[in-house]
Coordinates of C-alpha atoms in Angstrom, one line a residue:
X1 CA -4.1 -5.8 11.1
X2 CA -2.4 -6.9 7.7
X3 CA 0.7 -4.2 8.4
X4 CA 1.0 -5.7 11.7
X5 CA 1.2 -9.0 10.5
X6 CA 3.6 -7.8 7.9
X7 CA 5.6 -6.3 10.5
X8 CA 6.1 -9.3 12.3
X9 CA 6.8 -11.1 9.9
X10 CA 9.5 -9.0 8.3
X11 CA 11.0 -8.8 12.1
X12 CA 11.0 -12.4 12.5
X13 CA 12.6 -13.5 9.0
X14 CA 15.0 -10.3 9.3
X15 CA 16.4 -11.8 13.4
X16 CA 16.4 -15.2 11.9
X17 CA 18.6 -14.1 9.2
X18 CA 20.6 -11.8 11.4
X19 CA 21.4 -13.6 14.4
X20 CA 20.3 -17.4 14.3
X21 CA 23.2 -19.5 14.5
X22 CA 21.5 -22.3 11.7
X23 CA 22.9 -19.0 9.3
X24 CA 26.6 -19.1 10.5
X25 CA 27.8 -21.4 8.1
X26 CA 26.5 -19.5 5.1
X27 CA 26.4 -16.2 6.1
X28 CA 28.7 -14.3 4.3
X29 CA 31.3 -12.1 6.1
X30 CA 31.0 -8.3 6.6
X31 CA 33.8 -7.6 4.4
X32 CA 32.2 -9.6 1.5
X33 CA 32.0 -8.2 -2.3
X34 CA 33.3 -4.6 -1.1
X35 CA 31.3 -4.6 2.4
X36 CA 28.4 -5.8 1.0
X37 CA 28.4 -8.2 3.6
X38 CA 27.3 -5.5 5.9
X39 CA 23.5 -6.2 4.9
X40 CA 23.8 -9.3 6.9
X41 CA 24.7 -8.1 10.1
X42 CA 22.5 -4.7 9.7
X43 CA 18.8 -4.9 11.2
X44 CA 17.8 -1.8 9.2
X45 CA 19.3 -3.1 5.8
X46 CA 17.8 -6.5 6.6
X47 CA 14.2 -5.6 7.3
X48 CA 13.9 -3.7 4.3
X49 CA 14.9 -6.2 2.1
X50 CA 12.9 -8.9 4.4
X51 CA 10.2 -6.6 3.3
X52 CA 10.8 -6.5 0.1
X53 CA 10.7 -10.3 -0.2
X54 CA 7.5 -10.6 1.9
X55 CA 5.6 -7.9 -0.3
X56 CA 7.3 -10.1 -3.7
X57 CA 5.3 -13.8 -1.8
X58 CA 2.3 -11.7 -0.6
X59 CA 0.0 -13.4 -3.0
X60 CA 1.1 -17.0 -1.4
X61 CA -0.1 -16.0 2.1
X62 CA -3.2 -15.1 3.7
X63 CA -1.9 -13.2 6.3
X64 CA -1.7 -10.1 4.3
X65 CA -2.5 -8.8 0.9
X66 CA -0.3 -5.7 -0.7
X67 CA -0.7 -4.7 -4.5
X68 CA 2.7 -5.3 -6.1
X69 CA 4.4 -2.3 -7.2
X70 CA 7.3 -0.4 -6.8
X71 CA 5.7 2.2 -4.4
X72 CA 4.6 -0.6 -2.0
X73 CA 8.2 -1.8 -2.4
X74 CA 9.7 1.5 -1.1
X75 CA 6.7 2.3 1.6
X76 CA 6.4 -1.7 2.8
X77 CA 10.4 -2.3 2.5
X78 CA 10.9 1.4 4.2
X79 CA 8.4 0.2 7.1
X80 CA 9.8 -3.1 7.8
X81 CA 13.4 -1.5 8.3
X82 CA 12.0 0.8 10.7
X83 CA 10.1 -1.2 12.6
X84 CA 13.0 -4.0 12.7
X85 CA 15.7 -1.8 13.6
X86 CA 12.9 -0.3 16.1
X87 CA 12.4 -3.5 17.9
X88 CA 15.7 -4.9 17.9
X89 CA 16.7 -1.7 20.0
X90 CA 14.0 -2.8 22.1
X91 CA 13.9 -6.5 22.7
X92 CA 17.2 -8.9 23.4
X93 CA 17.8 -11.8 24.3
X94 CA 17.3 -11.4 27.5
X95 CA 14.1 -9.4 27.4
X96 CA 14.0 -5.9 27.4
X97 CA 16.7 -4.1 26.8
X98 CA 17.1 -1.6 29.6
X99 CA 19.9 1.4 29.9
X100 CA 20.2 3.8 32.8
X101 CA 23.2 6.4 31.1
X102 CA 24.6 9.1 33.2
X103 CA 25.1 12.4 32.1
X104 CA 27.6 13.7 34.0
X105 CA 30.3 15.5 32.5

């Protein structure tokens, strides 16, 4: 149940860093220290460093205990990217995001 939680939470803070508008002001642009910028605008870059600060404040939360190391950093950072990138294929703003592509050729 902790992952899950950690999951979450790493999806949540990587959309509100991502997409909410509050972040438009100070929210670098893309082309920003060489591309850097990039990180901002990229689910997958973003959840694994929203995991990577969740797993660094885990032992200020309840909602899930990790021990601190550099393997956790790489398994629990690797995870939340997945998962984040994972589930903002899946889930828009209008719901679930739903295809239908043709292969004709």
């Amino acid at each position: 149940m902790e992952l899950l939680y950690f999951i979450l939470a790493a999806y949540g803070l990587s959309q509100i860093l991502i997409y909410s508008t509050i972040f438009n002001k100070i929210r670098p642009k893309k082309e920003w220290l060489n591309g850097f910028g990039k990180l901002f605008y990229c689910p997958m870059c973003m959840g694994f460093w929203s995991g990577a600060f969740l797993l660094g404040i885990n032992n200020y939360t309840e909602l899930f205990s990790f021990e601190l190391n550099l393997a956790n950093l790489l398994i629990l950072g690797s995870v939340s990217s997945g998962a984040t990138y994972v589930l903002c294929t899946i889930f828009g703003d209008e719901g679930i995001k739903h295809e239908h592509k043709h292969l004709d050729r």
